[in-house]
Tab-separated table of C-alpha atoms in Angstrom:
chain	number	residue	atom	x	y	z
A	1	ASP	CA	-73.056	28.224	-51.264
A	2	SER	CA	-69.652	26.061	-50.383
A	3	VAL	CA	-66.821	25.586	-52.471
A	4	ASP	CA	-64.942	22.384	-52.468
A	5	GLY	CA	-61.453	22.522	-53.548
A	6	ILE	CA	-57.691	22.313	-52.039
A	7	MET	CA	-55.526	25.074	-51.098
A	8	MET	CA	-51.762	24.208	-51.206
A	9	ASP	CA	-48.993	25.750	-48.956
A	10	ASN	CA	-45.293	25.023	-48.736
A	11	THR	CA	-45.040	23.777	-52.110
A	12	LEU	CA	-41.245	23.665	-52.427
A	13	SER	CA	-39.271	20.689	-51.579
A	14	PRO	CA	-36.665	20.398	-49.201
A	15	GLU	CA	-33.838	19.511	-51.783
A	16	CYS	CA	-34.908	23.221	-53.578
A	17	ASP	CA	-35.056	25.360	-50.129
A	18	ASN	CA	-31.228	26.864	-50.474
A	19	GLN	CA	-30.937	27.160	-54.451
A	20	ILE	CA	-31.234	30.597	-55.849
A	21	PRO	CA	-32.681	30.858	-58.668
A	22	LEU	CA	-34.467	27.536	-58.260
A	23	LYS	CA	-34.249	25.607	-61.409
A	24	LYS	CA	-36.695	23.747	-63.397
A	25	SER	CA	-35.241	20.387	-62.540
A	26	CYS	CA	-35.519	20.920	-58.932
A	27	LEU	CA	-39.001	22.446	-58.935
A	28	GLU	CA	-40.692	20.016	-61.140
A	29	THR	CA	-39.596	16.428	-60.361
A	30	THR	CA	-39.233	16.267	-56.809
A	31	ASP	CA	-41.560	13.540	-54.934
A	32	LYS	CA	-43.500	16.555	-53.351
A	33	SER	CA	-43.861	18.571	-56.778
A	34	MET	CA	-45.129	14.884	-58.172
A	35	MET	CA	-47.428	14.461	-55.371
A	36	ILE	CA	-48.793	18.368	-55.899
A	37	LYS	CA	-49.784	17.359	-59.452
A	38	LYS	CA	-51.502	14.256	-58.748
A	39	ALA	CA	-53.769	15.761	-55.852
A	40	ALA	CA	-54.923	18.291	-58.421
A	41	GLU	CA	-55.194	16.013	-61.491
A	42	GLU	CA	-57.323	13.568	-59.455
A	43	SER	CA	-59.449	15.975	-57.921
A	44	ARG	CA	-63.142	16.274	-58.731
A	45	ASP	CA	-63.477	18.370	-61.954
A	46	ASP	CA	-65.409	20.865	-60.369
A	47	ALA	CA	-62.944	21.214	-57.301
A	48	LEU	CA	-60.894	24.479	-56.811
A	49	ILE	CA	-57.279	23.923	-57.127
A	50	ILE	CA	-54.783	26.790	-55.952
A	51	GLY	CA	-51.631	27.297	-54.117
A	52	ASN	CA	-48.778	29.482	-53.383
A	53	TYR	CA	-47.397	28.471	-56.922
A	54	LEU	CA	-46.416	31.956	-59.041
A	55	ARG	CA	-43.241	33.185	-57.421
A	56	GLN	CA	-40.926	35.692	-58.835
A	57	TYR	CA	-37.696	33.945	-57.665
A	58	TYR	CA	-38.472	30.792	-58.896
A	59	ASP	CA	-37.059	29.700	-62.181
A	60	ARG	CA	-39.516	30.945	-65.013
A	61	GLY	CA	-42.084	32.049	-62.272
A	62	ASN	CA	-43.124	28.241	-61.520
A	63	ARG	CA	-45.791	28.750	-64.334
A	64	PHE	CA	-45.453	25.109	-64.899
A	65	ARG	CA	-48.258	24.748	-62.322
A	66	MET	CA	-50.832	26.738	-63.935
A	67	SER	CA	-51.510	23.633	-66.521
A	68	TYR	CA	-53.048	21.706	-63.803
A	69	SER	CA	-54.284	24.466	-61.240
A	70	ASP	CA	-57.227	26.984	-60.841
A	71	GLY	CA	-54.952	30.027	-59.898
A	72	SER	CA	-52.241	31.034	-57.583
A	73	TYR	CA	-51.982	33.100	-54.356
A	74	PHE	CA	-49.319	35.765	-54.001
A	75	GLU	CA	-47.050	36.053	-51.049
A	76	ASN	CA	-43.583	37.626	-50.561
A	77	GLN	CA	-44.012	39.212	-53.918
A	78	HIS	CA	-41.474	41.919	-52.611
A	79	HIS	CA	-38.676	39.628	-52.101
A	80	SER	CA	-35.876	39.601	-54.788
A	81	PRO	CA	-33.273	36.736	-55.739
A	82	GLY	CA	-29.724	37.466	-55.785
A	83	SER	CA	-28.266	40.577	-57.515
A	84	GLN	CA	-32.133	41.539	-58.727
A	85	PRO	CA	-32.986	44.873	-57.565
A	86	ASP	CA	-35.385	45.128	-54.713
A	87	HIS	CA	-37.735	46.982	-56.753
A	88	GLU	CA	-37.843	44.660	-59.490
A	89	ALA	CA	-39.438	41.745	-57.572
A	90	ILE	CA	-42.656	43.411	-57.439
A	91	VAL	CA	-42.889	44.263	-61.378
A	92	VAL	CA	-42.205	40.378	-61.919
A	93	SER	CA	-45.198	39.441	-59.645
A	94	MET	CA	-47.383	41.829	-61.026
A	95	GLN	CA	-46.619	40.283	-64.719
A	96	LEU	CA	-46.831	36.766	-63.230
A	97	ALA	CA	-50.297	37.797	-61.955
A	98	ARG	CA	-51.622	39.239	-65.057
A	99	GLU	CA	-50.357	36.319	-66.956
A	100	ALA	CA	-52.586	34.089	-64.716
A	101	SER	CA	-55.469	36.542	-65.323
A	102	TRP	CA	-55.348	36.590	-68.906
A	103	LYS	CA	-55.963	32.450	-68.435
A	104	LYS	CA	-58.875	33.357	-66.624
A	105	LYS	CA	-57.027	31.832	-63.399
A	106	VAL	CA	-57.935	33.072	-59.864
A	107	VAL	CA	-55.292	35.260	-58.487
A	108	LEU	CA	-55.180	35.715	-54.663
A	109	TRP	CA	-52.714	38.766	-53.635
A	110	THR	CA	-51.811	39.099	-50.208
A	111	GLY	CA	-50.515	42.673	-49.919
A	112	SER	CA	-48.690	43.317	-46.996
A	113	ARG	CA	-44.947	44.062	-46.900
A	114	ARG	CA	-44.612	42.800	-43.386
A	115	ASN	CA	-45.254	39.659	-40.999
A	116	CYS	CA	-45.788	41.537	-37.380
A	117	GLY	CA	-47.453	38.624	-35.461
A	118	CYS	CA	-48.653	39.480	-31.542
A	119	GLY	CA	-45.898	37.216	-30.368
A	120	TRP	CA	-43.571	39.974	-30.848
A	121	ASN	CA	-45.531	41.843	-28.220
A	122	TYR	CA	-43.832	39.298	-25.624
A	123	VAL	CA	-40.310	39.652	-26.183
A	124	GLU	CA	-38.333	41.214	-23.493
A	125	HIS	CA	-36.406	43.975	-25.514
A	126	ARG	CA	-37.728	46.156	-28.166
A	127	SER	CA	-34.552	45.627	-30.288
A	128	GLU	CA	-35.193	42.046	-30.524
A	129	ILE	CA	-38.537	42.818	-32.745
A	130	PRO	CA	-37.643	43.028	-36.218
A	131	LEU	CA	-37.101	46.551	-37.662
A	132	ASP	CA	-40.128	46.664	-39.902
A	133	CYS	CA	-42.428	45.508	-36.973
A	134	ARG	CA	-41.167	47.702	-34.193
A	135	ALA	CA	-44.103	50.131	-34.934
A	136	PHE	CA	-46.657	47.918	-34.944
A	137	ASN	CA	-45.879	45.865	-31.966
A	138	LYS	CA	-45.942	46.619	-28.146
A	139	VAL	CA	-48.522	49.249	-29.171
A	140	ALA	CA	-52.053	49.982	-26.956
A	141	THR	CA	-53.880	50.723	-30.010
A	142	ALA	CA	-54.044	50.056	-33.990
A	143	PRO	CA	-51.344	52.293	-35.738
A	144	ILE	CA	-54.009	53.370	-38.232
A	145	ASP	CA	-51.547	55.988	-39.988
A	146	LEU	CA	-48.873	53.285	-40.740
A	147	LEU	CA	-52.020	50.801	-41.647
A	148	LYS	CA	-53.061	53.137	-44.178
A	149	LYS	CA	-49.889	53.780	-45.755
A	150	ASP	CA	-48.783	50.202	-46.158
A	151	LEU	CA	-52.638	49.903	-47.599
A	152	GLU	CA	-51.851	52.675	-49.926
A	153	ILE	CA	-49.031	50.964	-51.371
A	154	ALA	CA	-50.577	47.638	-51.333
A	155	LEU	CA	-53.650	48.555	-53.012
A	156	GLY	CA	-52.115	50.546	-55.554
A	157	GLU	CA	-49.874	47.695	-56.856
A	158	PHE	CA	-52.811	45.301	-56.477
A	159	LEU	CA	-54.827	47.732	-58.955
A	160	MET	CA	-51.949	47.376	-61.507
A	161	ILE	CA	-53.270	43.714	-61.773
A	162	VAL	CA	-56.649	43.376	-60.925
A	163	GLU	CA	-59.186	41.310	-63.019
A	164	GLU	CA	-62.233	39.641	-63.084
A	165	PHE	CA	-60.979	36.812	-60.738
A	166	SER	CA	-58.789	38.607	-58.660
A	167	TYR	CA	-58.880	39.262	-55.115
A	168	ILE	CA	-56.749	41.028	-52.270
A	169	ASN	CA	-55.897	39.991	-48.565
A	170	PHE	CA	-54.194	42.935	-46.370
A	171	ALA	CA	-53.166	41.844	-43.099
A	172	ILE	CA	-49.808	42.379	-41.115
A	173	SER	CA	-50.141	39.034	-39.648
A	174	PRO	CA	-51.884	35.757	-40.466
A	175	ASP	CA	-52.307	34.762	-36.574
A	176	ALA	CA	-56.071	35.294	-36.023
A	177	ASN	CA	-55.072	34.839	-32.134
A	178	CYS	CA	-53.918	38.216	-32.507
A	179	GLU	CA	-55.449	41.509	-32.216
A	180	ARG	CA	-58.018	41.724	-34.800
A	181	TRP	CA	-56.702	44.749	-36.779
A	182	ARG	CA	-53.572	42.710	-37.252
A	183	TRP	CA	-55.333	39.878	-39.656
A	184	ASP	CA	-58.829	41.547	-40.604
A	185	ALA	CA	-58.573	44.560	-42.763
A	186	HIS	CA	-62.155	45.295	-42.242
A	187	ALA	CA	-61.297	46.078	-38.501
A	188	MET	CA	-58.405	48.425	-39.174
A	189	GLY	CA	-60.870	51.454	-39.843
A	190	LEU	CA	-59.611	52.433	-43.306
A	191	ASP	CA	-61.995	54.401	-45.679
A	192	GLU	CA	-60.003	53.140	-48.654
A	193	LEU	CA	-61.691	49.658	-48.677
A	194	LEU	CA	-65.211	51.261	-48.591
A	195	ARG	CA	-64.870	53.380	-51.732
A	196	HIS	CA	-66.086	52.120	-55.359
A	197	LEU	CA	-63.697	52.044	-57.823
A	198	GLY	CA	-65.798	51.201	-61.157
A	199	ALA	CA	-64.784	49.381	-64.067
A	200	PRO	CA	-61.020	49.498	-65.280
A	201	LYS	CA	-60.868	51.596	-68.369
A	202	GLY	CA	-58.110	49.425	-69.838
A	203	PRO	CA	-54.770	47.784	-68.613
A	204	PRO	CA	-51.934	49.520	-66.276
A	205	LEU	CA	-49.355	51.714	-68.375
A	206	ARG	CA	-45.677	52.013	-67.605
A	207	SER	CA	-43.115	54.861	-67.778
A	208	GLY	CA	-39.932	54.375	-65.797
A	209	HIS	CA	-40.689	53.075	-62.312
A	210	TRP	CA	-44.287	54.634	-62.384
A	211	PHE	CA	-47.135	52.455	-63.031
A	212	SER	CA	-50.642	53.998	-63.545
A	213	ARG	CA	-53.971	52.372	-64.272
A	214	HIS	CA	-57.607	54.409	-64.950
A	215	PHE	CA	-60.826	53.146	-63.190
A	216	GLU	CA	-64.597	54.466	-63.583
A	217	HIS	CA	-63.907	56.568	-60.335
A	218	VAL	CA	-60.303	56.593	-59.690
A	219	SER	CA	-57.239	56.938	-61.592
A	220	VAL	CA	-53.916	55.263	-59.477
A	221	LYS	CA	-50.456	55.855	-59.757
A	222	VAL	CA	-47.517	53.703	-57.901
A	223	ASN	CA	-43.694	54.491	-58.082
A	224	ILE	CA	-42.335	50.917	-57.562
A	225	GLU	CA	-38.759	52.071	-56.591
A	226	THR	CA	-39.974	54.981	-54.225
A	227	GLU	CA	-43.274	53.588	-53.280
A	228	GLU	CA	-45.115	56.485	-53.838
A	229	THR	CA	-48.658	55.966	-54.233
A	230	GLN	CA	-51.185	58.412	-55.700
A	231	PHE	CA	-55.107	57.936	-55.765
A	232	ILE	CA	-57.027	60.378	-57.593
A	233	TRP	CA	-60.871	60.094	-56.925
A	234	LYS	CA	-63.208	61.667	-59.212
A	235	VAL	CA	-65.566	64.234	-58.094
A	236	ASP	CA	-69.237	63.759	-58.929
């Protein structure tokens, strides 16, 4: 079966680019914003309308787009605006995702903290590679241990927000011209993607910087300040 719909990217208007935090007047009334709304409202009733709508650093989270869309994908959900503590960005992102799920919206969660495409393999000096990509570029084989660490953090955060229509994509680059392990999680050789979680036993719980959630086959704990992540798998 095929799914007809629209996936919208780059939904912010140029005149809003340098406003942090972004204000309602900038977000809702620009020509681009009205074009996005019109495209959604004039689409077929059975079309799936999704875009990079919900953002933690937009004024009020950009929630207004949920009135005419079927969901949102999340990216850069760890980026904090202004004086907001770095680790608070992911908390706001998780809240926005759970709000969307309560409304039966689709949530597409892109979990990686880095964008390390293969273009960095060809720079002359290693010092020119972004610091968070140096261990992932100019390498002979996939750095499985580092990928596993990234995945554990991303998966832990995702399991705090996962509901019926939630999906995760884990990749350190969206560029399919690169080595497959950069953009296809199934090519990374990570066992965590093959294990069965079972149904959630309830919503996530928070105690300070720790979030926890229990599933049929695993309990998960994530510290959003230190990024410590724990998976406690139940033994049959």
